[in-house]
Short mmCIF file of C-alpha atoms in Angstrom, two decimals:
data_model
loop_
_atom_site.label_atom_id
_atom_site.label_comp_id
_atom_site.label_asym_id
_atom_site.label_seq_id
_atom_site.Cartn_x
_atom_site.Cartn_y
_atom_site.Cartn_z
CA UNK A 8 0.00 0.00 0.00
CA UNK A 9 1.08 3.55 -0.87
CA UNK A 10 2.32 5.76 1.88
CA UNK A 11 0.28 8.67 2.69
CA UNK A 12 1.55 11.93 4.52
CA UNK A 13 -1.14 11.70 7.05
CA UNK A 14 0.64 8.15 7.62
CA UNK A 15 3.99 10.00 8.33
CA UNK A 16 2.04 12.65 10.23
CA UNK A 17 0.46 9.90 12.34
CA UNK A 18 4.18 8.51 13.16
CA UNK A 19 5.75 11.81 14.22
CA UNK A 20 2.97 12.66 16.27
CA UNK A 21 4.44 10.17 18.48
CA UNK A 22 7.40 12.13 19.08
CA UNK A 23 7.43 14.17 22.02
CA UNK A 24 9.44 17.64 22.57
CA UNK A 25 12.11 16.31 24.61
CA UNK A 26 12.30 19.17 27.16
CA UNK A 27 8.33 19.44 27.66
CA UNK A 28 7.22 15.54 27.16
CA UNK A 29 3.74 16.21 26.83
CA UNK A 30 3.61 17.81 23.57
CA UNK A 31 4.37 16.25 20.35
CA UNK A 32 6.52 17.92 18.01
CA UNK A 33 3.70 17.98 15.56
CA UNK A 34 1.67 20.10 17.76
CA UNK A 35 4.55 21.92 18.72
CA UNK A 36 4.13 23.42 15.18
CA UNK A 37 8.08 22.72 13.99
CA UNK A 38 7.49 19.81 11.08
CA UNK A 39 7.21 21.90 8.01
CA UNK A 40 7.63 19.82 5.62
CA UNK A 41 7.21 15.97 4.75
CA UNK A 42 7.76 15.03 1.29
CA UNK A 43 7.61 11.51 -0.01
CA UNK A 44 8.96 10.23 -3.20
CA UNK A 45 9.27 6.29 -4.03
CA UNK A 46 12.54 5.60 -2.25
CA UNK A 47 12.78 8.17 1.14
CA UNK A 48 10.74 10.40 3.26
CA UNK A 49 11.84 13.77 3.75
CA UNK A 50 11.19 15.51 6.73
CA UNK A 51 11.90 19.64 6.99
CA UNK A 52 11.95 20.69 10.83
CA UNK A 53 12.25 24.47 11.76
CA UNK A 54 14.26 25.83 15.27
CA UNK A 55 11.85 27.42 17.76
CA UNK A 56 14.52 29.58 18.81
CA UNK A 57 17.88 29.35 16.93
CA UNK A 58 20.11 28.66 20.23
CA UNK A 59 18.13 25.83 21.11
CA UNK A 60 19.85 22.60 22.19
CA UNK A 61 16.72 20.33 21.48
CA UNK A 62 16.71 20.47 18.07
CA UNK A 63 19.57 18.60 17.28
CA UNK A 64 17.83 15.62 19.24
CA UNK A 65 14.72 15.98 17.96
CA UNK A 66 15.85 15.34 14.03
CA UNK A 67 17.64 12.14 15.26
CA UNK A 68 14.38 11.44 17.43
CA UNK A 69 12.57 11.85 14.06
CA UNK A 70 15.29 9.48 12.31
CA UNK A 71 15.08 7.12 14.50
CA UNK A 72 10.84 7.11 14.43
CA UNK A 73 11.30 6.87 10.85
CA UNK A 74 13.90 4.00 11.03
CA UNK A 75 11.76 1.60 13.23
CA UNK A 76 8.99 2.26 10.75
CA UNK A 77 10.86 0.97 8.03
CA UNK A 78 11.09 4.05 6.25
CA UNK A 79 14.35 5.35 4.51
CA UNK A 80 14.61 9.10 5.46
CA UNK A 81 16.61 12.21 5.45
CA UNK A 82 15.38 14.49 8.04
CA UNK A 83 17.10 18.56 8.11
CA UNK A 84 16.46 21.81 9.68
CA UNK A 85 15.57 24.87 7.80
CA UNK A 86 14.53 28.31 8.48
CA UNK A 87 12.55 28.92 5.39
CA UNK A 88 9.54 28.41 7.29
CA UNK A 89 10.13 30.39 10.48
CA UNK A 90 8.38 29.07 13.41
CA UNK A 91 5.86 31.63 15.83
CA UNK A 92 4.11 29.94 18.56
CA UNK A 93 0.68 30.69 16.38
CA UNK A 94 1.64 27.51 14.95
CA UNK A 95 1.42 25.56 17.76
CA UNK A 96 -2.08 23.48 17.71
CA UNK A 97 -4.68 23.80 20.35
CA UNK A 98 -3.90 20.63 21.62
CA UNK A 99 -0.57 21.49 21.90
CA UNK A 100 -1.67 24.50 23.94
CA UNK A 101 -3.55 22.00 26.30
CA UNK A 102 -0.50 19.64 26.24
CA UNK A 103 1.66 22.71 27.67
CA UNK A 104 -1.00 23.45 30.23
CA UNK A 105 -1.12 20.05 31.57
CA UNK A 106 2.89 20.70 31.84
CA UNK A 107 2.36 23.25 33.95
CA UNK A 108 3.45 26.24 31.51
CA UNK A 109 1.09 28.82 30.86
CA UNK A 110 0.33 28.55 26.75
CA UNK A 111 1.35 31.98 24.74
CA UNK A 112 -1.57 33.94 23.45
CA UNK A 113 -2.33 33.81 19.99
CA UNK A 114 -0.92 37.37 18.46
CA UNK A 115 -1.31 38.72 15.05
CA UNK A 116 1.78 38.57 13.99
CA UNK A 117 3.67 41.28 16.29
CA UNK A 118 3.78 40.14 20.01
CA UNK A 119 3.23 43.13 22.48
CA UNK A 120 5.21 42.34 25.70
CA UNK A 121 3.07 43.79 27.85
CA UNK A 122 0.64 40.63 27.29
CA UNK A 123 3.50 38.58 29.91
CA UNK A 124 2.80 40.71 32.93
CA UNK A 125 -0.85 39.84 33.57
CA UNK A 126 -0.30 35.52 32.28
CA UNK A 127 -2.62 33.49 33.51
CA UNK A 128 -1.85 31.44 36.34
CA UNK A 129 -1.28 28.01 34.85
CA UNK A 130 -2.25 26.15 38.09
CA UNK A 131 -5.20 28.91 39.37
CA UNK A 132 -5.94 30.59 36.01
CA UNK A 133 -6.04 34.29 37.75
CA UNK A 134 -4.70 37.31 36.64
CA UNK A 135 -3.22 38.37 39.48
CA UNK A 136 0.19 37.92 38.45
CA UNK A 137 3.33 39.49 37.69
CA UNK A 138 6.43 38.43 35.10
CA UNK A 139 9.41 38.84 37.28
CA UNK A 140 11.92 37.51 34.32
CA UNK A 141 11.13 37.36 30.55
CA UNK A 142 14.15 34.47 30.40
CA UNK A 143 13.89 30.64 32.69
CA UNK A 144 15.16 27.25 32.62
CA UNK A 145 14.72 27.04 28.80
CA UNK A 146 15.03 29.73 26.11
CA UNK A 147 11.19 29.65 25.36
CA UNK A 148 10.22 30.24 29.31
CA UNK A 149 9.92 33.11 30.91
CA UNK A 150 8.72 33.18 34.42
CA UNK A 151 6.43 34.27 36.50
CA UNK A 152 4.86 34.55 40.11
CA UNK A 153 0.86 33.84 40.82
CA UNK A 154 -0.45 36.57 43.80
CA UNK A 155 -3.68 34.61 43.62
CA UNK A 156 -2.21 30.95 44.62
CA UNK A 157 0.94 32.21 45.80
CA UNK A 158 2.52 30.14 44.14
CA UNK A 159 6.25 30.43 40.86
CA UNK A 160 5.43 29.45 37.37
CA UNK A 161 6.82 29.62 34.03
CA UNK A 162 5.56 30.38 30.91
CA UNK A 163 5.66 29.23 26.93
CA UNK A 164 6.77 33.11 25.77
CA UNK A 165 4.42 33.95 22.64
CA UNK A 166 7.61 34.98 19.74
CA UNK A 167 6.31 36.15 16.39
CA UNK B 6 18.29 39.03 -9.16
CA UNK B 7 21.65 37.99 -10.03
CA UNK B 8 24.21 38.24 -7.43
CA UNK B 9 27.91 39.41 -8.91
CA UNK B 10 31.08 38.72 -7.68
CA UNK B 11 31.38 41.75 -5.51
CA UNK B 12 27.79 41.58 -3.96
CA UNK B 13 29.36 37.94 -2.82
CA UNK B 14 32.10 39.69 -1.45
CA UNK B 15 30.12 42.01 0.26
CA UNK B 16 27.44 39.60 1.84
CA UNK B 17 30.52 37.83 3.02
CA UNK B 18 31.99 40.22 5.04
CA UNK B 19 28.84 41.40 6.56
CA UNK B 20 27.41 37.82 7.46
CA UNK B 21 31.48 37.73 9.37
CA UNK B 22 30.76 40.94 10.99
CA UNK B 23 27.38 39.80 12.19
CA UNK B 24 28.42 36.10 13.11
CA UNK B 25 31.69 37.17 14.80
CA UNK B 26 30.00 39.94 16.83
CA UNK B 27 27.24 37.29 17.87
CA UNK B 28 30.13 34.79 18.68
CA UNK B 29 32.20 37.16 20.84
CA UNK B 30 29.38 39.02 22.78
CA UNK B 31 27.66 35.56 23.26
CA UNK B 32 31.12 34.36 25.04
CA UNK B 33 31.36 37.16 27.16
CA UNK B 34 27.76 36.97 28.11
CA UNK B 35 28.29 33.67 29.34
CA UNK B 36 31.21 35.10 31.62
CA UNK B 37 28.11 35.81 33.91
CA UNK B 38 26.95 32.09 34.31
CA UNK B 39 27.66 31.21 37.77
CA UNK B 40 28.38 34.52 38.47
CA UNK B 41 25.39 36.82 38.25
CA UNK B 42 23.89 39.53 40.91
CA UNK B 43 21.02 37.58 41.06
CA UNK B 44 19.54 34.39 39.78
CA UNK B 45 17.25 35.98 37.57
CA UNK B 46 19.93 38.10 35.89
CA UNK B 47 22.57 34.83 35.69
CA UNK B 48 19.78 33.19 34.12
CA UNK B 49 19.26 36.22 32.02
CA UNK B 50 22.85 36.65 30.45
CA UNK B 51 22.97 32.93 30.02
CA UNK B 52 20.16 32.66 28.07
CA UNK B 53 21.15 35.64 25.67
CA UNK B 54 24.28 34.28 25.25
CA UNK B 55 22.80 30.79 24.16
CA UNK B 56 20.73 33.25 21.77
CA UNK B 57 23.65 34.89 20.40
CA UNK B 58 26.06 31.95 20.04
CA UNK B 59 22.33 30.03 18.21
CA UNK B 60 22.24 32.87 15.56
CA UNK B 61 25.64 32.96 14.86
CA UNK B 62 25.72 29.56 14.11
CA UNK B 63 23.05 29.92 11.59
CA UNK B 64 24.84 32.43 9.99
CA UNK B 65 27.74 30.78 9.62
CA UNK B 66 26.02 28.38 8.34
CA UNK B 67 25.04 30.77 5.34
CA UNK B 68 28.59 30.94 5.07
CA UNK B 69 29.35 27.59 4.98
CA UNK B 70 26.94 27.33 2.01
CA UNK B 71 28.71 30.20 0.03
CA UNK B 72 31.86 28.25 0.17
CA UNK B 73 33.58 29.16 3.46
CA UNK B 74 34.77 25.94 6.11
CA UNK B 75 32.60 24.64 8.68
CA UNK B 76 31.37 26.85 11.51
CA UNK B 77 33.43 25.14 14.14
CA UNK B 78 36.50 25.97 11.66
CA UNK B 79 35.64 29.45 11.34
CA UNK B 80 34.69 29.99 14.96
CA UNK B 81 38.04 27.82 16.73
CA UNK B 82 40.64 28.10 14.14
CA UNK B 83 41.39 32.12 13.94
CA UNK B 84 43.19 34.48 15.37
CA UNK B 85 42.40 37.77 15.79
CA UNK B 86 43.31 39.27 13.54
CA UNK B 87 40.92 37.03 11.37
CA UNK B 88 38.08 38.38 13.38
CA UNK B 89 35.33 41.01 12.10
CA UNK B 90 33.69 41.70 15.76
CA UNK B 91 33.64 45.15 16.10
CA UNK B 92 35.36 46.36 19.62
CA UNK B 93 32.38 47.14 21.74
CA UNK B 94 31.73 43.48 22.21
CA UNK B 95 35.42 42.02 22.91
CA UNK B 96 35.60 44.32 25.92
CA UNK B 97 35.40 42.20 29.10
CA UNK B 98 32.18 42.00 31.35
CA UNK B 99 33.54 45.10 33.62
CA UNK B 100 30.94 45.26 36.56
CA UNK B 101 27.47 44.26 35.81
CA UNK B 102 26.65 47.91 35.09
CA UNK B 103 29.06 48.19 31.85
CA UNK B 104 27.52 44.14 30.88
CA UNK B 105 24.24 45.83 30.92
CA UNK B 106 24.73 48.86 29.18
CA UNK B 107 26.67 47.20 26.63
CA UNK B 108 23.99 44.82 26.05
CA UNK B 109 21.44 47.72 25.90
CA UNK B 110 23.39 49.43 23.39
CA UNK B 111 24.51 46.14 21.20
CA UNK B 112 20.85 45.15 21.28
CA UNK B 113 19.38 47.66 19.84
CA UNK B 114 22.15 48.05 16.91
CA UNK B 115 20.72 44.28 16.34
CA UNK B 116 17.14 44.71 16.35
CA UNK B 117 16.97 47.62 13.66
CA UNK B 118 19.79 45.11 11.42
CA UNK B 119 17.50 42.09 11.94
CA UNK B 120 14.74 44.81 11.28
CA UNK B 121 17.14 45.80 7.89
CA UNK B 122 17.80 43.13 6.62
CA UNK B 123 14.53 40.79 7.13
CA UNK B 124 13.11 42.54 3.91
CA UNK B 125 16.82 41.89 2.25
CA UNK B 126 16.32 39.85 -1.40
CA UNK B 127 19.40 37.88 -0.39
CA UNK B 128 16.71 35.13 1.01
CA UNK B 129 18.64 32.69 3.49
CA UNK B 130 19.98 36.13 5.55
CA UNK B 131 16.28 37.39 5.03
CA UNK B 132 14.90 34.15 6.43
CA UNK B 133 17.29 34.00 9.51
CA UNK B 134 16.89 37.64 10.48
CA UNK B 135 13.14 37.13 10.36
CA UNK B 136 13.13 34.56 12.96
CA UNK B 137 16.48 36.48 15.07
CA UNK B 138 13.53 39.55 15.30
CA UNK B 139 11.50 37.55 17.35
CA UNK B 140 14.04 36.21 19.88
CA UNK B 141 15.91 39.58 20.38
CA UNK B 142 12.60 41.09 21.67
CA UNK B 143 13.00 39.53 24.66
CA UNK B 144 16.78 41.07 24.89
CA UNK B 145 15.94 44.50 23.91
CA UNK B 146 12.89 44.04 26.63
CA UNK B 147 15.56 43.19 29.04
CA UNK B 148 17.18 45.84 28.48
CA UNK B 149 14.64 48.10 28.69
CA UNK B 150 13.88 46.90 32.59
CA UNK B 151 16.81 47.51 34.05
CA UNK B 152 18.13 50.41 32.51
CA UNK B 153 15.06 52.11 33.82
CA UNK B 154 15.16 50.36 36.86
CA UNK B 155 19.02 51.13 37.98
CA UNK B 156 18.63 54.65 36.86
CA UNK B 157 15.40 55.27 39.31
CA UNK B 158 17.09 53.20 41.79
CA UNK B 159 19.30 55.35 43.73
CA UNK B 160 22.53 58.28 43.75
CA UNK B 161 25.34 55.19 43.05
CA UNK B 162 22.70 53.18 40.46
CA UNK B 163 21.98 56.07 38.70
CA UNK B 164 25.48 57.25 38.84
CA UNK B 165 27.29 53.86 38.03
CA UNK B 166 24.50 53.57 35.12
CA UNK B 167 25.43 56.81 33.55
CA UNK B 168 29.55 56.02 33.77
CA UNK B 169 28.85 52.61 32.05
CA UNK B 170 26.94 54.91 29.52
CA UNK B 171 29.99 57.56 28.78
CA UNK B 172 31.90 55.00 28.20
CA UNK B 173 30.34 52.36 26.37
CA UNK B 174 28.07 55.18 23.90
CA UNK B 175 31.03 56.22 22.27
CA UNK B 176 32.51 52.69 21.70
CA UNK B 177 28.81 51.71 20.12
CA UNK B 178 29.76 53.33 16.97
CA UNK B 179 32.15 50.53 16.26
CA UNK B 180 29.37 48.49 15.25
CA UNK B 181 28.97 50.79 12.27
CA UNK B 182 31.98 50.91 10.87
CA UNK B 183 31.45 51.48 6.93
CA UNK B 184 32.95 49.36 4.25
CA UNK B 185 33.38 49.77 0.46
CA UNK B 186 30.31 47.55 -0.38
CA UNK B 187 28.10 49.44 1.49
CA UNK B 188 26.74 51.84 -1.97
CA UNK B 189 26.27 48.31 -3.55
CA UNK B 190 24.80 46.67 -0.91
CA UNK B 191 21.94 48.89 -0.93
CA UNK B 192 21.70 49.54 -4.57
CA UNK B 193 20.99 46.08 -5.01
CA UNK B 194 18.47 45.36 -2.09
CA UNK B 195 20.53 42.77 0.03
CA UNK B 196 20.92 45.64 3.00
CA UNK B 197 20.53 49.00 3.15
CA UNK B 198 24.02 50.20 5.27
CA UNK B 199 25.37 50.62 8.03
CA UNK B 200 24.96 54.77 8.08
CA UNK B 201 21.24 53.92 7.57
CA UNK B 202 21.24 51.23 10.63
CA UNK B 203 23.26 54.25 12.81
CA UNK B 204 20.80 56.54 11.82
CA UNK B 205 17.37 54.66 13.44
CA UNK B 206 19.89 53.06 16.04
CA UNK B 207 20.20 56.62 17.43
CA UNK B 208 16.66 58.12 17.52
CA UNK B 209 16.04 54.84 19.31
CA UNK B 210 18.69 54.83 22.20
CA UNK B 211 18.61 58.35 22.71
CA UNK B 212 14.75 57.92 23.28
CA UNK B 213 15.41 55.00 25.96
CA UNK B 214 18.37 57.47 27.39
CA UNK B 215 16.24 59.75 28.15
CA UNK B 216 12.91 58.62 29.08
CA UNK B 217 14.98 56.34 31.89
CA UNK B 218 16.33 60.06 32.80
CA UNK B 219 20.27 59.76 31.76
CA UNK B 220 22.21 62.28 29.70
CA UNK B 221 23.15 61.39 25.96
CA UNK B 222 27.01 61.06 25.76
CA UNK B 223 28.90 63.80 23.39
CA UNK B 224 30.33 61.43 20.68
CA UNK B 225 33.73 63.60 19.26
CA UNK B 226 34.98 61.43 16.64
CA UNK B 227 32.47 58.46 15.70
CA UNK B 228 35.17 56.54 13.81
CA UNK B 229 37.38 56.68 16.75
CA UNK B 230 36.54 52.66 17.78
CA UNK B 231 36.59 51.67 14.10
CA UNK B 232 38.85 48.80 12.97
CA UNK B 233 37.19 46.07 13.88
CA UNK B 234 35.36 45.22 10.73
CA UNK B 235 39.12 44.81 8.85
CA UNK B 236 41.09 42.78 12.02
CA UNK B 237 42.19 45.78 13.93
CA UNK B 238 40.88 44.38 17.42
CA UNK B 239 41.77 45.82 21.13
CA UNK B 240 44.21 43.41 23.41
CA UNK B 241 41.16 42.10 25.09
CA UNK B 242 40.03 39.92 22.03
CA UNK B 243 42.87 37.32 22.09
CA UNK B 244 42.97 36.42 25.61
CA UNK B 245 39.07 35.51 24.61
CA UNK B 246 39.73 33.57 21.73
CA UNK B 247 42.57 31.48 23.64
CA UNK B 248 40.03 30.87 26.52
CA UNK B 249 37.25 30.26 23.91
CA UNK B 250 39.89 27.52 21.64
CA UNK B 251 40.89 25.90 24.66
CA UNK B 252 39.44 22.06 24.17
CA UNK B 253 39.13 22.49 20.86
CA UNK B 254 43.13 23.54 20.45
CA UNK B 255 43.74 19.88 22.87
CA UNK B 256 41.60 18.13 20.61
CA UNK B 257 39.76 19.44 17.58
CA UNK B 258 38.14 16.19 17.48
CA UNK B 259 36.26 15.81 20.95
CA UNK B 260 32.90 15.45 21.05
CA UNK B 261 30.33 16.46 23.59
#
């Protein structure tokens, strides 16, 4: 039977973001590409931020996915799509949630920073909070402190 | 369009400006891992520097793909004299005043470049500095804080804040250090100059200067920090570079 790209969709949604395990790098929004031609699947991946140490793991996560499947692949980065965290799916919004990271708002295309100092509390859902550092444990946190619940928490920064 | 020889040339040596001064400052804010005022702020520096030392690998990348070696070549094989960084980021870390000042002022140069040259029809450059726009908010946001912060703080803040200032402002204009391609550069669309980049640079620091309630340094001579750009570096620079080329000098081949 003919491989389809929802087929190669369905297999990558099994791999998870390595630093936040409960989202899948398909709903993470970074898979821009699959192409599949007789011989190989091709899989185009884009950095959320360009430092970031994950990515390298990820491809050979992706590799690897592909491998057990029995598919012949060649997976590479690119920046010709560039990645905003728009293109993160609503389940992946829930899947950061349930991680304990506030999601990033959707924007329209130009974030205004002032959105980080009143995040949602990802464990109360107030308000009542303030952003005491737009950089954390990961290049896309930034964290925050709830006056609501009392209680630290970081945050999936919204980048256009 | 079709790129000559000399726009080649050109893209070159700005991509090496841009990569180097990514490289360098990136190193230097890492001098503050471990060794911040507070956690927040080591946190801070380390995570621009992981964003500097990202982008520059993507551009060297670009100029891997024109022709040049590898990026690990190009960043742990030359000397100094090899290097393109202009000298406002070889200086060392100071006090955190002159880190943060310097990072104010460096930040900003980036964000109107990234600005620049997102729109440039060289497209891999365009591409990059698309995506670099969105990270470097976060930096120039930073930046922002504190400035305002330590100069509404109190007498030795806002005095140690405005020394950093008279002596880093000046020093800036190293980062726009003109070059022969600039006129074709921005006759052909790939970036439209460094005198341009100065020119919105300025309106915005000043603004920033004075809204946090500093005094805009005189500048006498703007080409007095040039050199940079063509290998002229200060003494501070190789000291870096053998810190930087350590393992890699030991053993170009380790892995980790």
């Amino acid at each position: 039977m003919k491989t389809k790209e929802s087929d190669i969709t369905s297999l990558l949604e099994e791999v998870m973001d390595p630093e936040i395990p409960t989202i899948s790098i398909v709903d993470l929004g970074i898979v821009t590409g699959i192409k599949l031609s007789e011989e190989l699947v091709e899989v185009t991946l884009t950095p959320t931020f360009s430092g970031c140490p994950a990515l390298k793991i990820m491809e050979e996560m992706v590799a690897e996915k592909l491998n057990n499947a029995g598919y012949k692949n060649k997976v590479r980065t690119s920046f010709e799509t560039q990645w905003t965290t728009n293109m993160i799916s609503e389940k992946g919004l829930v899947a950061l949630k349930k991680h304990g990271l506030a999601p990033p708002p959707r924007h329209d295309g130009y974030v205004e920073l002032d959105v980080l100092s009143d995040t949602p509390c990802p464990l109360c859902d107030s308000r009542n909070t303030t952003m005491q550092t737009p950089f954390g444990p990961t290049l896309c946190r930034s964290m925050h402190y709830c006056k609501n619940c009392l209680n630290g928490f970081e945050a999936f920064k919204p980048v256009s | 369009m079709e790129l000559t020889e000399r726009h080649v040339e050109g893209l070159k040596h700005l991509l090496y400006n841009m990569a180097d001064d990514l490289l360098i400052l990136g190193h230097r804010n890492s001098e503050w891992t471990g060794m911040g005022p507070i956690l927040e702020e080591d946190i801070a520096f380390s995570s621009m520097a992981q964003d500097k030392i990202g982008q520059s690998l993507a551009l060297y990348n670009i100029l891997h793909e024109m022709g040049e070696q590898e990026p690990d070549v190009v960043a742990f094989t030359r000397n100094s004299t090899n290097f393109h960084c202009a000298k406002l980021v070889e200086l060392p870390i100071g006090e955190y005043d002159f880190s943060l000042v310097r990072h104010f002022l460096y930040d900003y140069a980036d964000a109107v470049k990234f600005d620049m040259l997102s729109k440039s029809i060289f497209e891999p450059l365009a591409q990059v500095c698309r995506k670099f726009r969105g990270e470097l908010k976060y930096h120039t946001m930073h930046a922002n804080i504190w400035i305002k912060d330590l100069t509404n703080g109190n007498e030795e803040s806002k005095k140690r804040m405005q020394d950093s200032l008279n002596l880093a402002y000046p020093i800036a204009y190293s980062l726009f250090e003109t070059n022969e391609y600039e006129a074709e550069l921005k006759e052909a669309g790939i970036f439209a100059g460094e005198s341009e980049q100065k020119k919105i640079w300025k309106k915005e620091v000043d603004a920033v200067i004075l809204e946090s309630g500093l005094t805009i340094p005189m500048v006498k001579n703007e080409e007095d920090h040039h050199g940079g750009r063509v290998g002229n570096h200060t003494e501070h620079l190789q000291p870096l570079l053998d810190e930087m080329t350590e393992v890699f000098q030991i053993d170009p081949t380790a892995d980790w």
